[in-house]
Amino acid sequence: MHASIRTLRRRRAPAGEESRGKRRPYGSLRLSRSERARRAWPIARDHDGVAHRAQLRQAGVSRADVRSEVAAGRWRSLGRHTVRIHASTTGRARLWRAVWESGPGARLDGVSALLADGLTGFSPDAIDVTVPAANHAHALAGVRLHRPRSAPEVVSAGIPRVRPDIAAIRGALWAHSERQAALIICLAVQQGLVEPGRLMAAAPVTKSGRGAFVRTIVTDVCDGSHSLGELDFARLRRSRGLPTPSRQAVRVLPDGRVYLDVYWAEHGLVVEIDGGHHTLALEPVRDALRQNDLTLTGDRVLRIPLLGLRLEPDKFLDQVERGLGLAHPLGAARQGEQHPARGA
């Protein structure tokens, strides 16, 4: 009786039981090459060619199985947690690896989070990853770690990442230059990755430093207001000593009455300040029609994107100055002297 019980207890599991996902005892036979591939490839497919070792173990692929595949050169170890399964991985595989290897609670942040959301037209020099300050973090080549006291809200679908509006603001704050900061904000809005209202709410409230600049850019891009641009242009115009333009200039064009942002009637020069909304939907078409109508009536039109007043004010004001000089009858003859209109 006792012998038969011991025999039953020592009876090996039925064939195929391991393939049903039950964990195999330590030291048991390894899976076949084809079975490893069958279990690992769906995981790697969902993670752009890579897999987390914990996910592989949950699928019944043991540490010994992983070592065998790595030794054979079919898989590649990319760190403590990341294994490359597919020979050809996508750029997003780097993002998965950065999150998995940086520490518990890690999530993409800044521009890297926006890249995971589909951002195009921007190539960062490092992957930004945030790890909560209370968690242990691991430095990784090509990854820029951030350790905030309170971690921002995370989007868990797909690669763990910071919410797009927060990511856009933080990406702009961490940018290498104001030009790069403005580009990040513009791309995030233009590509529909973040709602303007949420971006406005997330913008930093500060009166100095990069935060003040970012707040200004967010307002320019999201608000679509002309008045802010016109006030800034008036300030820059006065600093240059340029003449006062016509006030509340109104012109009648084939499509009806239009209000010109800045108009020097005596010089036949129009300056249009284009806010962020001028790049949306059919606005470029309407802008082109209006500019063409103005040109056909004898005026010249200079267009200044509102961002241009932030990033290249001197270059745009140089163009306005040249436009006024060319319109002046003595402008060509007085090159090299003080602009005839300055100080008027």
C-alpha positions as a printed Julia matrix, in Angstrom:
344×3 Matrix{Float64}:
   0.0     0.0     0.0
   2.64    2.47    1.05
   4.8     1.51   -1.92
   1.98    2.17   -4.37
   1.34    5.63   -2.83
   5.0     6.53   -3.1
   4.92    5.41   -6.7
   1.93    7.62   -7.45
   3.58   10.58   -5.78
   6.68   10.12   -7.88
   4.66    9.7   -11.07
   5.82   12.14  -13.73
   3.4    14.75  -15.02
   1.49   13.73  -18.12
   3.07   14.69  -21.42
   2.05   18.17  -22.54
   1.27   19.47  -19.04
   4.13   21.97  -19.24
   2.85   23.3   -22.52
  -0.39   24.27  -20.76
   1.51   27.01  -18.91
   2.28   25.28  -15.59
   5.65   26.12  -14.13
   8.27   23.46  -14.52
  10.31   22.36  -11.48
  13.89   23.55  -11.25
  16.24   21.31  -13.22
  13.54   19.93  -15.54
  14.14   19.53  -19.24
  14.32   22.68  -21.3
  11.85   23.56  -24.01
  12.66   22.82  -27.59
  13.87   25.62  -29.82
  10.57   25.77  -31.7
   8.56   25.84  -28.45
  10.64   28.71  -27.08
  10.02   30.68  -30.25
   6.31   29.89  -30.2
   5.95   31.25  -26.67
   8.3    34.22  -26.96
   7.37   35.72  -30.31
   3.87   36.93  -29.36
   5.38   38.79  -26.41
   8.06   40.36  -28.58
   5.51   41.26  -31.26
   3.58   43.33  -28.72
   6.78   45.08  -27.57
   8.42   45.97  -30.89
  10.81   43.02  -30.96
  11.85   42.75  -27.3
  10.53   40.93  -24.23
  10.86   41.32  -20.48
  12.37   38.27  -18.77
   9.47   38.18  -16.3
   7.02   37.99  -19.19
   8.97   35.12  -20.69
   8.92   33.22  -17.39
   5.16   33.73  -17.15
   4.9    32.13  -20.59
   6.9    29.11  -19.39
  10.25   30.13  -20.88
  12.78   29.56  -18.1
  16.03   31.37  -17.4
  17.85   28.32  -18.77
  15.82   28.55  -21.98
  16.77   32.21  -22.36
  20.45   31.42  -21.74
  20.36   28.74  -24.41
  18.84   31.06  -27.02
  21.28   33.85  -26.18
  24.25   31.47  -26.34
  23.06   30.25  -29.74
  22.89   33.84  -31.0
  19.18   33.69  -31.83
  18.24   36.05  -28.99
  20.27   38.84  -27.44
  20.41   40.07  -23.86
  19.96   43.85  -23.67
  20.19   44.21  -19.91
  18.99   42.75  -16.64
  15.4    42.54  -17.85
  15.33   42.99  -21.63
  15.83   40.3   -24.25
  15.77   40.95  -27.97
  13.74   38.19  -29.61
  13.28   39.45  -33.16
  16.43   40.01  -35.18
  15.08   43.31  -36.47
  13.6    45.56  -33.8
  11.92   48.94  -34.25
  13.04   52.23  -32.74
  10.34   51.83  -30.1
  12.21   48.81  -28.73
  14.76   51.27  -27.33
  11.95   52.98  -25.45
  10.74   49.71  -23.93
  14.29   48.85  -22.87
  14.8    52.28  -21.31
  11.7    51.86  -19.13
  12.37   48.26  -18.14
  16.03   48.82  -17.27
  15.75   52.18  -15.46
  13.98   50.96  -12.35
  10.58   50.17  -10.82
   7.89   52.7   -11.64
   9.87   54.07  -14.59
   7.96   55.84  -17.35
   8.94   57.8   -20.45
   8.87   61.55  -20.0
   9.32   64.71  -22.05
   9.84   64.3   -25.79
  10.38   60.55  -25.36
   6.82   60.18  -24.06
   5.58   62.17  -27.06
   7.54   59.86  -29.39
   5.68   56.91  -27.88
   2.45   58.78  -28.64
   3.47   59.15  -32.3
   5.44   62.4   -32.46
   7.37   62.84  -35.72
   9.87   65.43  -36.92
  12.02   65.45  -33.79
  15.02   63.31  -32.83
  16.19   63.7   -29.22
  19.77   63.03  -28.23
  18.7    60.89  -25.25
  15.66   59.07  -23.9
  14.03   60.89  -20.98
  12.81   58.55  -18.24
  11.28   59.49  -14.9
  11.68   57.18  -11.91
   9.96   58.11   -8.62
  12.45   59.48   -6.12
  11.51   56.79   -3.58
  12.4    53.97   -6.0
  15.83   52.66   -6.86
  17.01   53.76  -10.3
  19.68   52.39  -12.63
  21.8    54.58  -14.91
  21.7    53.5   -18.53
  23.69   54.75  -21.5
  21.57   56.96  -23.72
  18.95   57.5   -21.01
  18.48   60.76  -19.09
  17.01   60.02  -15.65
  14.67   62.38  -13.8
  13.8    61.86  -10.12
  10.8    64.03   -9.18
   9.42   63.87   -5.66
   5.93   63.28   -7.03
   5.68   61.32  -10.26
   3.27   62.74  -12.87
   0.23   60.84  -14.09
   1.14   57.89  -16.28
  -0.5    56.49  -19.41
  -0.37   52.72  -18.96
  -1.63   51.62  -22.4
   1.45   50.72  -24.43
   4.81   51.92  -23.16
   4.4    53.47  -19.68
   4.69   57.22  -20.22
   3.75   60.6   -18.82
   0.5    62.21  -20.03
   1.03   64.13  -23.33
   0.28   67.63  -22.02
   2.68   67.23  -19.1
   5.27   65.58  -21.35
   5.15   68.46  -23.84
   5.7    71.06  -21.12
   8.53   69.12  -19.49
  10.12   68.44  -22.86
  10.13   72.18  -23.58
  11.58   72.97  -20.16
  14.37   70.42  -20.7
  15.13   71.52  -24.28
  18.63   72.71  -25.17
  17.41   76.06  -26.49
  14.35   78.27  -26.71
  14.08   77.42  -30.41
  13.95   73.72  -29.6
  11.44   74.34  -26.82
   9.14   76.19  -29.21
   9.47   73.41  -31.79
   8.41   70.76  -29.27
   5.28   72.7   -28.3
   4.38   73.41  -31.94
   4.81   69.8   -33.07
   2.77   68.43  -30.17
  -0.16   70.72  -30.99
   0.05   70.57  -34.78
   0.19   66.77  -34.78
  -2.82   66.53  -32.49
  -0.99   64.79  -29.65
  -2.26   67.2   -27.01
  -5.37   69.32  -26.68
  -4.61   73.07  -26.55
  -6.83   73.53  -23.5
  -4.99   70.89  -21.48
  -1.63   72.26  -22.61
  -2.62   75.75  -21.46
  -3.64   74.33  -18.07
  -0.35   72.46  -17.73
   1.88   75.41  -18.68
   4.09   76.64  -15.83
   3.05   79.8   -14.03
   6.24   81.76  -13.49
   7.6    85.2   -14.3
  11.19   84.27  -15.03
  13.47   81.73  -16.67
  12.59   79.1   -19.23
   9.21   78.6   -17.59
   8.09   82.1   -18.53
   9.19   81.56  -22.12
   7.39   78.21  -22.34
   4.22   79.78  -20.96
   4.45   82.48  -23.62
   4.95   79.95  -26.43
   2.05   77.82  -25.24
  -0.17   80.91  -25.21
   0.98   81.9   -28.71
   0.35   78.44  -30.15
  -2.89   77.6   -28.35
  -4.66   80.91  -27.85
  -4.67   82.08  -31.49
  -5.05   85.69  -30.38
  -3.77   88.46  -32.62
  -3.78   91.09  -29.91
  -0.81   89.62  -28.05
   1.31   89.55  -31.2
   0.36   93.09  -32.17
   1.27   94.41  -28.73
   4.64   92.69  -28.89
   5.25   93.99  -32.39
   4.39   97.53  -31.28
   6.93   97.27  -28.46
   9.63   96.02  -30.83
   8.73   98.68  -33.42
   9.12  101.46  -30.87
  12.47  100.07  -29.73
  13.66  100.36  -33.34
  12.34  103.88  -33.72
  10.18  102.88  -36.68
   7.25  105.16  -37.61
   3.78  104.62  -36.17
   1.59  102.62  -38.56
  -1.97  103.48  -39.53
  -4.45  102.74  -36.75
  -7.19  100.11  -37.24
  -6.53   99.89  -40.96
  -9.46   98.45  -42.89
  -9.36   97.43  -46.54
 -12.13   96.3   -48.87
 -11.1    93.26  -50.87
 -13.09   90.99  -53.22
 -14.07   88.79  -50.25
 -15.18   91.75  -48.16
 -13.74   94.02  -45.49
 -10.52   92.91  -43.83
  -8.66   94.35  -40.85
  -4.92   94.64  -41.31
  -2.67   93.93  -38.35
  -0.11   96.63  -39.18
  -0.29   98.99  -42.17
   1.84  101.9   -43.3
  -0.38  103.47  -45.97
   2.22  106.01  -47.08
   4.73  103.22  -47.67
   2.31  100.66  -49.1
   3.56   98.11  -46.56
   1.42   95.6   -44.66
   2.69   93.42  -41.81
   0.57   90.44  -40.82
   1.22   88.81  -37.45
   0.31   85.12  -37.73
  -0.73   83.38  -34.54
  -0.69   79.62  -34.11
  -4.19   79.21  -35.57
  -2.89   80.37  -38.97
  -1.36   76.92  -39.51
  -4.62   75.05  -38.89
  -7.26   73.73  -41.3
  -8.02   76.17  -44.14
  -6.36   79.22  -42.59
  -3.28   79.0   -44.91
  -5.62   79.13  -47.93
  -7.48   82.19  -46.64
  -4.21   83.87  -45.72
  -2.81   83.31  -49.2
  -5.94   84.69  -50.89
  -5.9    87.79  -48.72
  -2.19   88.38  -49.28
  -2.58   87.99  -53.04
  -5.48   90.47  -53.11
  -3.43   92.99  -51.16
  -0.49   92.52  -53.51
  -2.69   93.02  -56.58
  -3.92   96.35  -55.18
  -0.35   97.6   -54.95
   0.59   96.84  -51.35
   3.45   94.66  -50.21
   2.87   92.15  -47.42
   5.34   90.86  -44.86
   4.21   87.92  -42.77
   5.65   87.38  -39.31
   4.76   84.2   -37.41
   4.1    84.99  -33.79
   6.85   82.54  -32.88
   9.17   84.62  -35.04
   8.75   87.52  -32.64
   9.94   85.2   -29.86
  12.83   83.5   -31.63
  14.11   85.9   -34.32
  12.74   89.38  -33.52
  15.74   91.26  -34.91
  15.71   89.48  -38.26
  12.01   90.15  -38.81
  12.33   93.77  -37.73
  15.25   94.11  -40.15
  12.9    93.04  -42.93
  10.27   95.56  -41.85
  12.91   98.26  -41.78
  14.07   97.32  -45.28
  10.47   97.31  -46.46
   9.96  100.85  -45.21
  13.28  101.95  -46.67
  12.56  100.53  -50.12
   9.21  102.32  -50.12
  10.87  105.64  -49.33
  11.89  107.62  -52.44
  15.37  108.22  -51.0
  15.78  104.76  -49.52
  18.05  103.37  -52.22
  20.25  106.47  -52.29
  20.78  106.53  -48.54
  22.12  103.06  -47.95
  24.61  103.02  -45.11
  23.03  106.07  -43.43
  20.49  106.05  -40.64
  17.15  104.78  -41.88
  15.1   107.83  -43.02
  12.05  106.58  -41.19
  13.79  105.97  -37.87
  13.18  108.49  -35.19
  10.11  109.84  -36.99
